[in-house]
Amino acid sequence: MDTRRITVDPITRLEGHGKIDIFLDERGDVERAFFQVPELRGFEVFSVGRPAEDMPQITSRICGVCPTAHHMAATKALDALYSVEPTPTARKVRELVYNAFMLEDHALHVYVLGGPDFIVGPDAPPSLRNVSGVIAKVGADAGRRVISMRRRLRELIGRIGGKAIHPVLGLPGGVAKGVSPEDLPAFRALADEAVDFARFTLRVFRDLVLGNDAYLRMITAEAYTHRTYSMGMVDARNRVDFYDGDLRVVDPEGSEYAKFPAHRYLDFVAEHVEPWSYVKFCYLKPVGWKGFVDGRDSGVYSVAPMARLNASEGMATEEAQAAHDELYAALGPKPVHYTLANHWARVVEMVQAAERIRDLLADPEIAGADLRNLPTAVPRVGVGAVEAPRGTLFHHYETDGDGRIVRANLIVATQGNSARMAMGVEKAAKEMIRGGEVREGLLNRVEMAFRAYDPCHGCATHSLPGQVPLVLRILDRAGRVIDEIRR
Amino acid sequence: MLALGNDLLGDDAAGPLAARTLASRYRDRVAIVESGEAGLALLELIEGRRRVLILDSIRSGAFPPGTVREMAPESFRGVLAPSPHYAGLPEVLALGRRLGSEMPGELRVLSIEVEDPFTIREALSPAVASAMPRFVEAAAGILDDWLAASAGR
């Protein structure tokens, strides 16, 4: 068979990262597309023998992108390991920091990453499809507002938790530092601004995106639709909760399939390995791995904003609930399976995060002095989970009786979407390549299929990107480059 | 001096390690910042500074590990990458100017070619470790030039 190969290399300075290979069959149609991501090695080896209480600091330093998510999942795993609950004040302080992190991280995605696809527009010229293009569209004032809000939320996180990039807040049974009553007036003013900022973002999204039929058609296009299970964390009333609760899974029709506490994750989540990828593809263990396919019989599930909304029965705060209802009125009923709807769901979650920050700061207990319950139990096993911006994150530690790690396992958020992303990339490629004809905009349309999930690949990569520009190559069977598109 | 990298990720630590070596010599005259962040976070770190020297590891595959190179900021082409966290240096600079932020008058980038920035460990690979003195002295040369220029004003 004459198989041609197309490589999409959207890559950072790290060669070989996030590569997409598209294989064509003899008719020139897409046979398979492989979405490959890098693997971070050595975590377990690095962890073994270290005191468990170091894990919130170590795991948060592994990733410069979502340190707070790792820090909090690790802290909750320590609570479980030492069989100790945080004090009511400590829990609220953690939630405050966590919601501030969710808001600033989501804002970054909406304006910087989702921006090119949604605010500027999917068919805008590449020269405008960047942050500057977004600013041109929403205005420099709005741009400064985004930067300023993000910085101040990070200052709040830093004020309570140490440096935003290296939080040192969480301890088993509590927190290292509380909210000082003198800080409350400034924090409350910031919270009010944060709610305004979230409302503003919802308006921007509504005006630019929802007022445009072409966008709505794109969101609902079959090319970006996968009917899978959805997973997300919920509170006691099945409302979206980023910090704590059971994990709820709904089937592709929206019925509750499972609801389980984090420590039972191994009964529900398993990892599938493919020879072409380092990434482990998460699937629902009781349903089983049936390949990269949709539907009730396939264990593929999704996480992150749209899945979280799908897996819940609503939002935990008032304005977020209204925004949630607006989303489902336009795209519903529940569950919504459109990948690109993640951008909208992310804005709905920003509203909840902002409202939670405001409500937590209005609660006098947030500035309480009782910050810690001292652990007394002998440690053995601890599992903690949070909703990272990119989906459910599990930390699992086992220790000896002295609290030294003997085994550590992480299921990171992007893994929960890895199967769906691979399916999305293949489906988009199939739409854009027919009979050997590569349609204009292939790169962008393929990227949009995974960008909506805000994947974080590498849990580590930082600066100096761009050494290798985006490259799409078409190779014949002998490996000769017969076409090459660059930008 | 902005040292980029993660000191838990093998060779990715090259920038921060070089900065720590230089700290005793320059701490009083140069602001030294370490960061494992990317993208927009860089804007916060560089705005308001007159001159910025970035130290970072790079894995281009085009040079042997340990190669120290100065790179033009413009050579980091705008990238449409799978995450905003990869927002490129040119984009960050353009964004800062667009928003009216005070961007550095001079920005230089010094890189060291690395071998393995993916394994979680606190050690450099041998080729990178043996090139560290060159990396450190190249950075010191730039800082000395800038300090001399400032003093001569």
XYZ file of C-alpha atoms in Angstrom:
640
model
C 0.000 0.000 0.000
C 1.236 3.440 -0.867
C 1.091 5.252 2.401
C 1.993 8.916 2.431
C 2.878 10.600 5.617
C 2.120 14.160 6.709
C 3.817 15.557 9.755
C 2.410 18.505 11.648
C 5.026 19.845 13.992
C 3.568 22.602 16.128
C 6.517 22.706 18.196
C 8.306 24.516 20.846
C 12.032 24.595 21.286
C 11.799 20.959 22.296
C 12.230 18.977 19.163
C 10.004 15.991 18.826
C 7.300 17.377 21.030
C 3.635 17.343 20.219
C 4.172 15.937 16.792
C 1.287 14.917 14.589
C 1.786 12.278 11.922
C -0.909 11.850 9.317
C -0.799 8.718 7.205
C -2.646 8.643 3.898
C -3.885 5.497 2.182
C -3.528 4.749 -1.526
C -6.553 6.907 -2.371
C -4.977 9.851 -0.609
C -7.465 9.768 2.246
C -6.433 9.839 5.877
C -5.887 6.364 7.215
C -4.671 7.215 10.699
C -3.459 10.320 12.480
C -1.184 10.050 15.459
C -0.962 12.796 18.010
C 2.236 12.326 19.978
C 3.241 14.098 23.126
C 6.345 13.926 25.246
C 6.721 11.983 28.400
C 8.139 13.230 31.636
C 10.347 10.514 33.034
C 11.591 9.603 36.429
C 8.937 10.955 38.746
C 8.500 7.786 40.762
C 12.239 7.127 41.029
C 12.764 10.694 42.149
C 10.044 10.411 44.786
C 10.935 7.106 46.416
C 12.586 7.533 49.786
C 11.603 11.159 50.200
C 9.422 12.288 53.096
C 5.799 12.379 51.962
C 5.373 15.907 53.292
C 7.839 17.134 50.639
C 5.496 16.047 47.827
C 3.392 19.238 47.610
C 6.597 21.194 47.025
C 8.221 18.664 44.693
C 5.204 18.024 42.487
C 4.418 21.709 42.147
C 7.972 22.393 41.026
C 7.763 19.772 38.315
C 5.266 21.857 36.421
C 5.579 25.576 35.776
C 2.123 25.650 34.233
C -0.196 24.426 36.963
C 1.877 24.325 40.154
C -1.132 25.107 42.329
C -3.091 22.118 41.011
C -0.253 19.725 41.816
C 0.338 21.413 45.142
C -3.297 21.028 46.155
C -3.735 17.450 44.905
C -0.571 16.504 46.807
C -1.759 18.272 49.948
C -5.068 16.430 49.804
C -3.224 13.158 49.285
C -1.307 13.941 52.497
C -4.577 14.583 54.358
C -5.654 11.110 53.277
C -2.250 9.585 53.992
C -2.280 10.858 57.575
C -6.061 10.394 58.011
C -6.556 14.009 59.004
C -9.068 16.613 57.874
C -8.096 20.272 57.487
C -9.745 22.707 59.904
C -12.735 24.633 58.477
C -10.601 27.760 58.093
C -7.757 25.843 56.455
C -10.140 24.291 53.978
C -11.515 27.684 53.043
C -8.051 29.171 52.644
C -7.120 26.316 50.321
C -10.312 26.815 48.331
C -9.665 30.541 48.074
C -6.178 30.025 46.702
C -7.397 27.292 44.402
C -10.222 29.308 42.880
C -7.896 32.278 42.370
C -5.582 29.938 40.482
C -8.430 28.527 38.355
C -9.565 32.020 37.425
C -6.162 33.316 36.375
C -5.284 30.143 34.494
C -8.602 30.042 32.637
C -8.284 33.755 31.801
C -4.929 33.061 30.233
C -6.427 30.392 28.027
C -9.509 32.340 27.026
C -7.574 35.430 25.968
C -4.276 34.027 24.816
C -5.002 30.589 23.464
C -8.706 30.428 22.795
C -8.375 34.014 21.636
C -6.810 33.186 18.304
C -9.535 30.645 17.550
C -12.547 32.453 18.898
C -11.937 36.119 19.473
C -9.877 36.746 16.341
C -11.579 34.035 14.342
C -10.539 30.687 12.924
C -10.141 32.002 9.392
C -8.198 35.159 10.203
C -4.745 35.360 8.609
C -1.974 33.732 10.658
C -0.326 37.113 11.273
C -3.339 38.130 13.358
C -3.913 34.805 15.043
C -1.983 35.622 18.178
C -2.201 37.641 21.332
C -1.727 40.905 19.483
C -4.656 40.025 17.241
C -6.772 39.414 20.309
C -5.794 42.791 21.741
C -6.636 44.457 18.439
C -10.100 42.948 18.682
C -10.928 43.506 22.343
C -8.951 46.725 22.773
C -5.790 47.604 24.660
C -7.761 48.572 27.781
C -9.234 45.105 27.963
C -5.786 43.669 27.356
C -4.312 45.619 30.233
C -7.219 44.495 32.373
C -6.472 40.838 31.634
C -2.796 41.267 32.471
C -3.521 43.249 35.602
C -6.218 40.890 36.896
C -3.986 37.905 36.378
C -1.071 39.554 38.126
C -3.154 40.576 41.123
C -4.719 37.156 41.488
C -1.224 35.739 41.492
C -0.236 38.266 44.134
C -3.146 37.085 46.267
C -2.000 33.486 45.826
C 1.536 34.545 46.682
C 0.474 36.532 49.732
C -1.166 33.452 51.235
C 0.697 30.567 49.705
C 4.223 31.799 49.068
C 5.343 32.395 45.477
C 2.549 31.619 43.031
C 4.924 29.459 41.073
C 6.142 27.579 44.155
C 3.312 27.445 46.670
C 4.236 26.283 50.170
C 0.756 26.483 51.626
C -0.487 22.946 52.100
C 0.292 20.761 55.082
C -1.461 17.551 56.066
C -4.446 18.705 58.112
C -4.205 22.362 57.230
C -2.262 25.262 55.847
C 1.001 26.953 56.785
C -0.449 30.435 56.747
C -3.889 31.957 56.974
C -5.513 35.115 55.653
C -4.602 38.036 57.831
C -7.580 40.234 58.822
C -5.629 43.324 57.674
C -5.519 41.920 54.140
C -9.259 41.355 53.944
C -10.381 44.781 52.657
C -7.937 44.694 49.743
C -8.751 41.050 48.976
C -12.476 41.767 49.018
C -12.030 44.676 46.640
C -10.027 42.412 44.349
C -12.767 39.773 44.573
C -15.401 42.257 43.432
C -13.201 43.208 40.521
C -12.671 39.543 39.739
C -16.425 38.992 39.493
C -16.705 42.040 37.208
C -13.851 40.715 35.134
C -15.561 37.333 34.746
C -18.805 39.043 33.716
C -16.856 41.149 31.251
C -15.294 38.012 29.779
C -18.698 36.414 29.439
C -19.888 39.527 27.576
C -16.875 39.507 25.270
C -17.522 35.877 24.505
C -21.217 36.412 23.965
C -20.766 39.463 21.719
C -17.925 38.219 19.579
C -18.728 34.563 19.393
C -22.359 33.900 20.016
C -23.462 36.788 17.847
C -21.764 35.081 14.943
C -23.561 32.226 13.196
C -20.378 31.003 11.560
C -18.824 30.381 14.963
C -21.883 28.557 16.208
C -21.885 26.362 13.127
C -18.241 25.590 13.727
C -18.797 24.704 17.400
C -21.555 22.316 16.477
C -19.827 20.838 13.427
C -19.632 17.060 13.330
C -15.879 17.380 12.742
C -15.434 18.542 16.330
C -17.927 16.230 18.017
C -17.237 13.090 20.049
C -19.922 11.318 22.028
C -17.995 10.053 25.023
C -18.382 9.728 28.775
C -17.646 12.853 30.855
C -15.891 13.032 34.236
C -15.750 15.811 36.783
C -15.684 16.567 40.498
C -18.943 17.489 42.202
C -20.027 18.677 45.641
C -22.674 16.959 47.798
C -25.382 18.405 45.535
C -23.692 17.303 42.325
C -22.592 20.846 41.492
C -19.227 21.651 39.918
C -16.466 21.812 42.543
C -12.822 22.412 41.597
C -11.314 21.669 44.995
C -13.132 18.762 46.602
C -15.850 16.155 46.227
C -16.585 12.835 44.565
C -15.781 12.153 40.929
C -18.935 11.780 38.886
C -19.077 10.158 35.474
C -22.010 10.490 33.100
C -22.521 8.341 30.023
C -22.831 9.769 26.494
C -26.581 10.231 27.047
C -26.042 12.105 30.306
C -27.115 9.467 32.851
C -24.945 8.969 35.906
C -22.645 6.059 35.239
C -20.482 6.213 38.359
C -19.750 8.353 41.374
C -16.723 7.571 43.471
C -14.357 9.082 46.025
C -10.818 9.798 44.831
C -9.292 6.857 46.711
C -11.261 4.428 44.508
C -9.851 5.862 41.260
C -8.049 2.646 40.357
C -11.414 0.858 40.200
C -12.594 3.272 37.515
C -9.588 4.684 35.675
C -7.121 2.559 33.745
C -4.376 3.476 31.303
C -3.977 2.127 27.795
C -0.607 2.119 26.052
C -0.048 2.492 22.303
C 3.269 1.722 20.627
C 3.346 5.098 18.826
C 2.938 7.329 21.855
C 4.526 7.884 25.235
C 1.267 9.149 26.626
C -0.933 6.737 28.518
C -4.532 6.954 27.396
C -6.994 6.958 30.265
C -10.239 5.021 29.921
C -13.027 3.804 32.173
C -11.883 0.475 33.494
C -15.326 -1.145 33.918
C -16.267 -0.255 30.319
C -12.909 -1.303 28.904
C -10.620 -0.078 26.134
C -12.271 -0.569 22.728
C -9.990 1.675 20.722
C -10.271 5.315 19.727
C -14.038 5.261 19.292
C -17.096 7.142 20.551
C -20.106 5.795 22.299
C -21.367 4.007 25.357
C -19.437 0.803 24.703
C -16.102 2.605 24.553
C -14.290 3.479 27.763
C -13.028 6.770 26.321
C -14.016 9.702 28.490
C -13.288 13.393 28.642
C -12.331 15.816 31.393
C -11.869 19.618 31.627
C -14.459 22.410 31.392
C -17.130 20.965 29.113
C -16.879 17.524 30.718
C -17.051 19.044 34.202
C -20.271 20.833 33.343
C -21.645 17.688 31.723
C -20.780 15.555 34.742
C -22.511 17.961 37.130
C -26.107 18.893 37.727
C -25.201 22.573 37.701
C -22.877 25.221 39.026
C -22.275 26.067 42.676
C -22.863 29.814 42.329
C -25.703 31.926 41.029
C -24.310 33.812 38.062
C -22.335 30.808 36.921
C -25.556 28.792 36.989
C -27.201 31.376 34.733
C -24.227 31.216 32.365
C -24.409 27.410 32.472
C -28.107 27.495 31.566
C -27.400 29.851 28.681
C -24.787 27.459 27.313
C -27.078 24.431 27.425
C -30.020 26.420 26.027
C -27.890 27.177 22.984
C -26.009 23.892 22.569
C -27.832 21.372 24.744
C -29.386 19.303 26.020
C -26.855 17.880 28.449
C -24.381 16.440 27.795
C -22.791 18.630 25.138
C -20.226 16.716 23.086
C -18.786 19.573 21.022
C -15.081 19.855 21.686
C -15.017 23.559 20.835
C -17.704 24.238 23.444
C -14.885 23.863 25.973
C -14.037 27.507 25.297
C -17.495 28.589 26.389
C -17.598 26.209 29.369
C -14.246 27.668 30.473
C -15.815 31.128 30.668
C -18.725 29.718 32.700
C -16.168 28.246 35.101
C -14.393 31.599 35.361
C -17.647 33.060 36.646
C -17.946 30.342 39.297
C -14.317 30.743 40.378
C -14.744 34.515 40.763
C -17.964 34.151 42.707
C -16.380 31.547 44.989
C -13.469 33.905 45.701
C -15.925 36.646 46.607
C -18.098 34.371 48.782
C -15.144 32.812 50.608
C -13.743 36.240 51.427
C -17.142 37.383 52.695
C -17.104 34.522 55.204
C -15.531 35.695 58.516
C -14.121 32.201 59.064
C -11.656 32.745 56.189
C -9.505 34.910 58.492
C -9.675 32.444 61.399
C -6.610 31.437 63.377
C -7.241 27.687 63.629
C -5.142 26.582 60.689
C -4.199 23.020 61.368
C -5.217 19.668 62.792
C -2.038 17.822 63.683
C -1.826 14.359 62.178
C -1.326 11.474 64.582
C -2.099 8.392 62.485
C 0.545 6.109 61.007
C 0.715 6.812 57.267
C 0.309 4.135 54.622
C -1.712 5.124 51.540
C -3.086 8.477 50.448
C -4.928 9.529 47.299
C -5.901 13.114 46.566
C -7.700 14.640 43.606
C -8.594 18.109 42.401
C -9.992 19.521 39.199
C -6.996 21.089 37.501
C -7.913 23.653 34.822
C -7.250 20.879 32.311
C -9.241 18.186 34.117
C -9.180 15.716 36.967
C -5.773 15.296 38.575
C -4.963 12.350 40.874
C -1.995 12.013 43.226
C -1.437 8.639 44.896
C 1.306 7.991 47.456
C 2.225 4.948 49.491
C 4.721 5.212 52.312
C 6.480 3.164 54.936
C 5.510 3.657 58.578
C 7.890 6.627 58.837
C 6.132 8.452 56.031
C 8.781 7.867 53.366
C 7.475 7.361 49.843
C 7.692 3.782 48.599
C 5.399 4.282 45.632
C 3.983 7.332 43.846
C 1.586 7.597 40.945
C 0.124 10.596 39.161
C -2.723 10.667 36.669
C -2.404 14.119 35.159
C -5.326 16.004 33.696
C -4.256 15.994 30.064
C -4.178 12.179 30.142
C -7.922 12.151 30.762
C -8.418 13.807 27.393
C -5.607 12.130 25.523
C -7.779 9.557 23.741
C -10.344 12.181 22.791
C -7.637 14.491 21.518
C -6.192 11.749 19.335
C -9.679 11.087 17.969
C -10.247 14.791 17.399
C -7.034 15.249 15.487
C -7.810 12.290 13.246
C -11.350 13.439 12.589
C -10.255 16.982 11.715
C -7.559 15.611 9.416
C -10.114 13.430 7.647
C -12.302 16.472 7.032
C -9.425 18.488 5.623
C -7.669 15.876 3.462
C -9.565 14.010 0.781
C -8.175 12.195 -2.239
C -4.716 13.547 -1.572
C -6.013 17.118 -1.657
C -4.984 19.056 1.427
C -7.440 21.857 2.064
C -6.309 25.321 3.061
C -6.145 25.750 6.807
C -5.338 22.135 7.669
C -2.810 23.069 10.318
C -5.130 25.368 12.118
C -8.147 23.103 11.974
C -6.135 20.180 13.292
C -4.685 22.308 16.064
C -8.109 23.583 17.017
C -9.130 20.008 17.646
C -6.770 19.769 20.579
C -6.234 23.379 21.572
C -9.773 23.572 22.975
C -8.717 21.175 25.730
C -5.839 23.463 26.773
C -3.520 20.468 26.863
C -0.389 20.806 28.897
C 2.279 18.640 27.407
C 5.310 17.922 29.393
C 4.215 19.347 32.736
C 7.472 21.243 32.475
C 8.129 23.063 29.299
C 8.865 26.719 29.637
C 10.246 29.482 27.474
C 12.249 29.867 24.318
C 9.817 28.312 21.939
C 9.774 28.695 18.241
C 13.123 27.316 17.274
C 11.240 24.867 15.131
C 8.364 26.591 13.374
C 5.127 24.907 12.543
C 5.831 22.470 9.752
C 3.549 20.277 7.753
C 5.278 17.795 5.549
C 3.856 15.373 3.081
C 6.123 12.434 2.440
C 5.836 9.653 -0.022
C 6.380 6.059 0.844
C 10.117 6.318 0.293
C 10.294 9.126 2.804
C 10.821 11.840 0.187
C 9.262 15.198 0.989
C 6.838 15.946 -1.819
C 5.298 18.999 -0.212
C 6.067 21.215 2.721
C 4.079 24.008 4.323
C 5.659 26.243 6.926
C 4.771 29.171 9.025
C 19.266 38.408 34.414
C 16.400 36.031 33.915
C 17.352 32.357 34.256
C 14.739 30.091 32.762
C 14.467 26.433 33.592
C 13.377 23.865 36.091
C 16.028 22.685 38.502
C 14.272 19.336 38.967
C 14.364 18.474 35.279
C 17.904 17.385 34.513
C 19.549 19.635 31.919
C 16.673 22.085 32.094
C 18.417 23.349 35.240
C 21.333 24.809 33.251
C 20.013 28.386 33.295
C 19.179 28.531 37.023
C 22.447 26.795 37.937
C 24.459 29.330 35.923
C 22.578 32.155 37.616
C 23.385 30.761 41.055
C 27.051 30.595 40.153
C 26.949 34.234 39.058
C 24.929 35.412 42.039
C 27.882 36.015 44.366
C 29.618 38.181 41.770
C 26.655 40.233 40.554
C 23.945 40.084 43.188
C 24.569 43.695 44.306
C 24.427 45.176 40.830
C 22.120 42.927 38.821
C 18.609 41.706 39.609
C 18.746 37.928 39.255
C 15.469 36.094 38.726
C 14.909 32.372 38.257
C 11.717 31.112 36.686
C 10.300 27.886 35.338
C 7.448 29.754 33.752
C 6.725 30.664 30.177
C 4.584 32.777 27.962
C 2.740 35.650 29.520
C 4.487 35.225 32.850
C 7.630 36.460 31.114
C 5.944 39.774 30.453
C 5.627 40.397 34.177
C 9.251 39.485 34.695
C 10.792 41.678 32.016
C 8.612 44.773 31.987
C 10.104 47.840 33.583
C 13.686 46.545 33.172
C 16.179 48.514 31.063
C 18.239 45.549 29.971
C 17.424 41.869 30.192
C 19.736 38.909 29.730
C 17.886 35.606 29.400
C 19.712 32.363 30.157
C 18.047 29.206 28.966
C 18.559 25.668 27.848
C 17.614 24.745 24.326
C 17.285 21.489 22.511
C 17.528 22.280 18.817
C 19.225 19.038 17.894
C 21.373 21.050 15.477
C 24.370 21.426 17.798
C 26.193 19.121 20.168
C 25.120 19.262 23.824
C 27.046 21.960 25.675
C 27.121 24.402 22.747
C 26.702 27.947 24.036
C 25.119 30.400 21.632
C 23.731 33.880 21.716
C 20.473 34.054 19.849
C 18.569 37.014 18.479
C 15.177 37.338 20.178
C 13.655 37.684 16.715
C 14.850 34.201 15.854
C 12.161 32.788 18.124
C 9.419 32.966 15.606
C 5.844 33.357 16.684
C 4.530 29.938 17.417
C 1.049 28.583 17.329
C 1.573 25.923 19.892
C -0.769 23.613 21.769
C -0.716 25.765 24.855
C -0.591 29.453 25.783
C 2.208 28.564 28.102
C 4.397 28.342 25.061
C 3.665 31.902 23.951
C 6.817 32.978 22.214
C 9.254 35.689 23.166
C 8.419 37.868 20.132
C 4.740 37.627 21.011
C 5.401 38.591 24.591
C 7.462 41.602 23.480
C 4.876 42.637 20.910
C 2.095 42.293 23.450
C 3.965 44.354 26.024
C 4.546 47.164 23.520
C 0.966 47.032 22.394
C -0.290 47.385 25.946
C 2.013 50.295 26.572
C 4.163 48.381 29.064
C 7.732 49.501 29.468
C 9.752 46.914 27.559
C 13.514 46.473 27.897
C 15.615 48.644 25.622
C 17.968 45.740 25.184
C 17.233 42.048 25.462
C 19.804 39.357 24.829
C 19.352 35.607 24.925
C 22.114 33.195 25.789
C 21.381 29.512 25.330
C 23.109 26.263 26.044
C 22.314 23.196 23.981
C 21.138 20.404 26.265
C 20.705 16.681 26.034
C 17.946 15.557 28.391
C 15.576 18.117 29.903
C 12.807 15.522 30.405
C 13.980 13.334 33.245
C 13.106 14.391 36.755
C 16.452 14.445 38.509
C 18.865 16.919 40.019
C 21.875 16.408 37.779
C 23.180 17.696 34.451
C 24.315 15.317 31.744
C 28.135 15.228 31.436
C 28.466 17.260 28.224
C 26.316 20.037 29.643
C 28.011 19.965 33.034
C 31.447 20.387 31.473
C 30.228 23.313 29.347
C 28.776 25.209 32.290
C 31.891 27.360 32.880
C 31.680 28.602 29.272
C 27.989 29.353 29.708
C 28.649 31.222 32.943
C 31.530 33.267 31.509
C 29.573 34.177 28.379
C 26.829 35.533 30.618
C 29.373 37.359 32.785
C 30.846 38.980 29.666
C 27.491 40.448 28.704
C 26.786 41.642 32.242
C 30.244 43.251 32.471
C 29.683 45.112 29.199
C 26.349 46.415 30.411
C 27.693 47.415 33.789
C 30.623 49.222 32.153
C 28.241 51.025 29.824
C 26.053 52.075 32.752
C 29.066 53.268 34.733
C 30.390 55.240 31.759
C 27.209 57.210 31.347
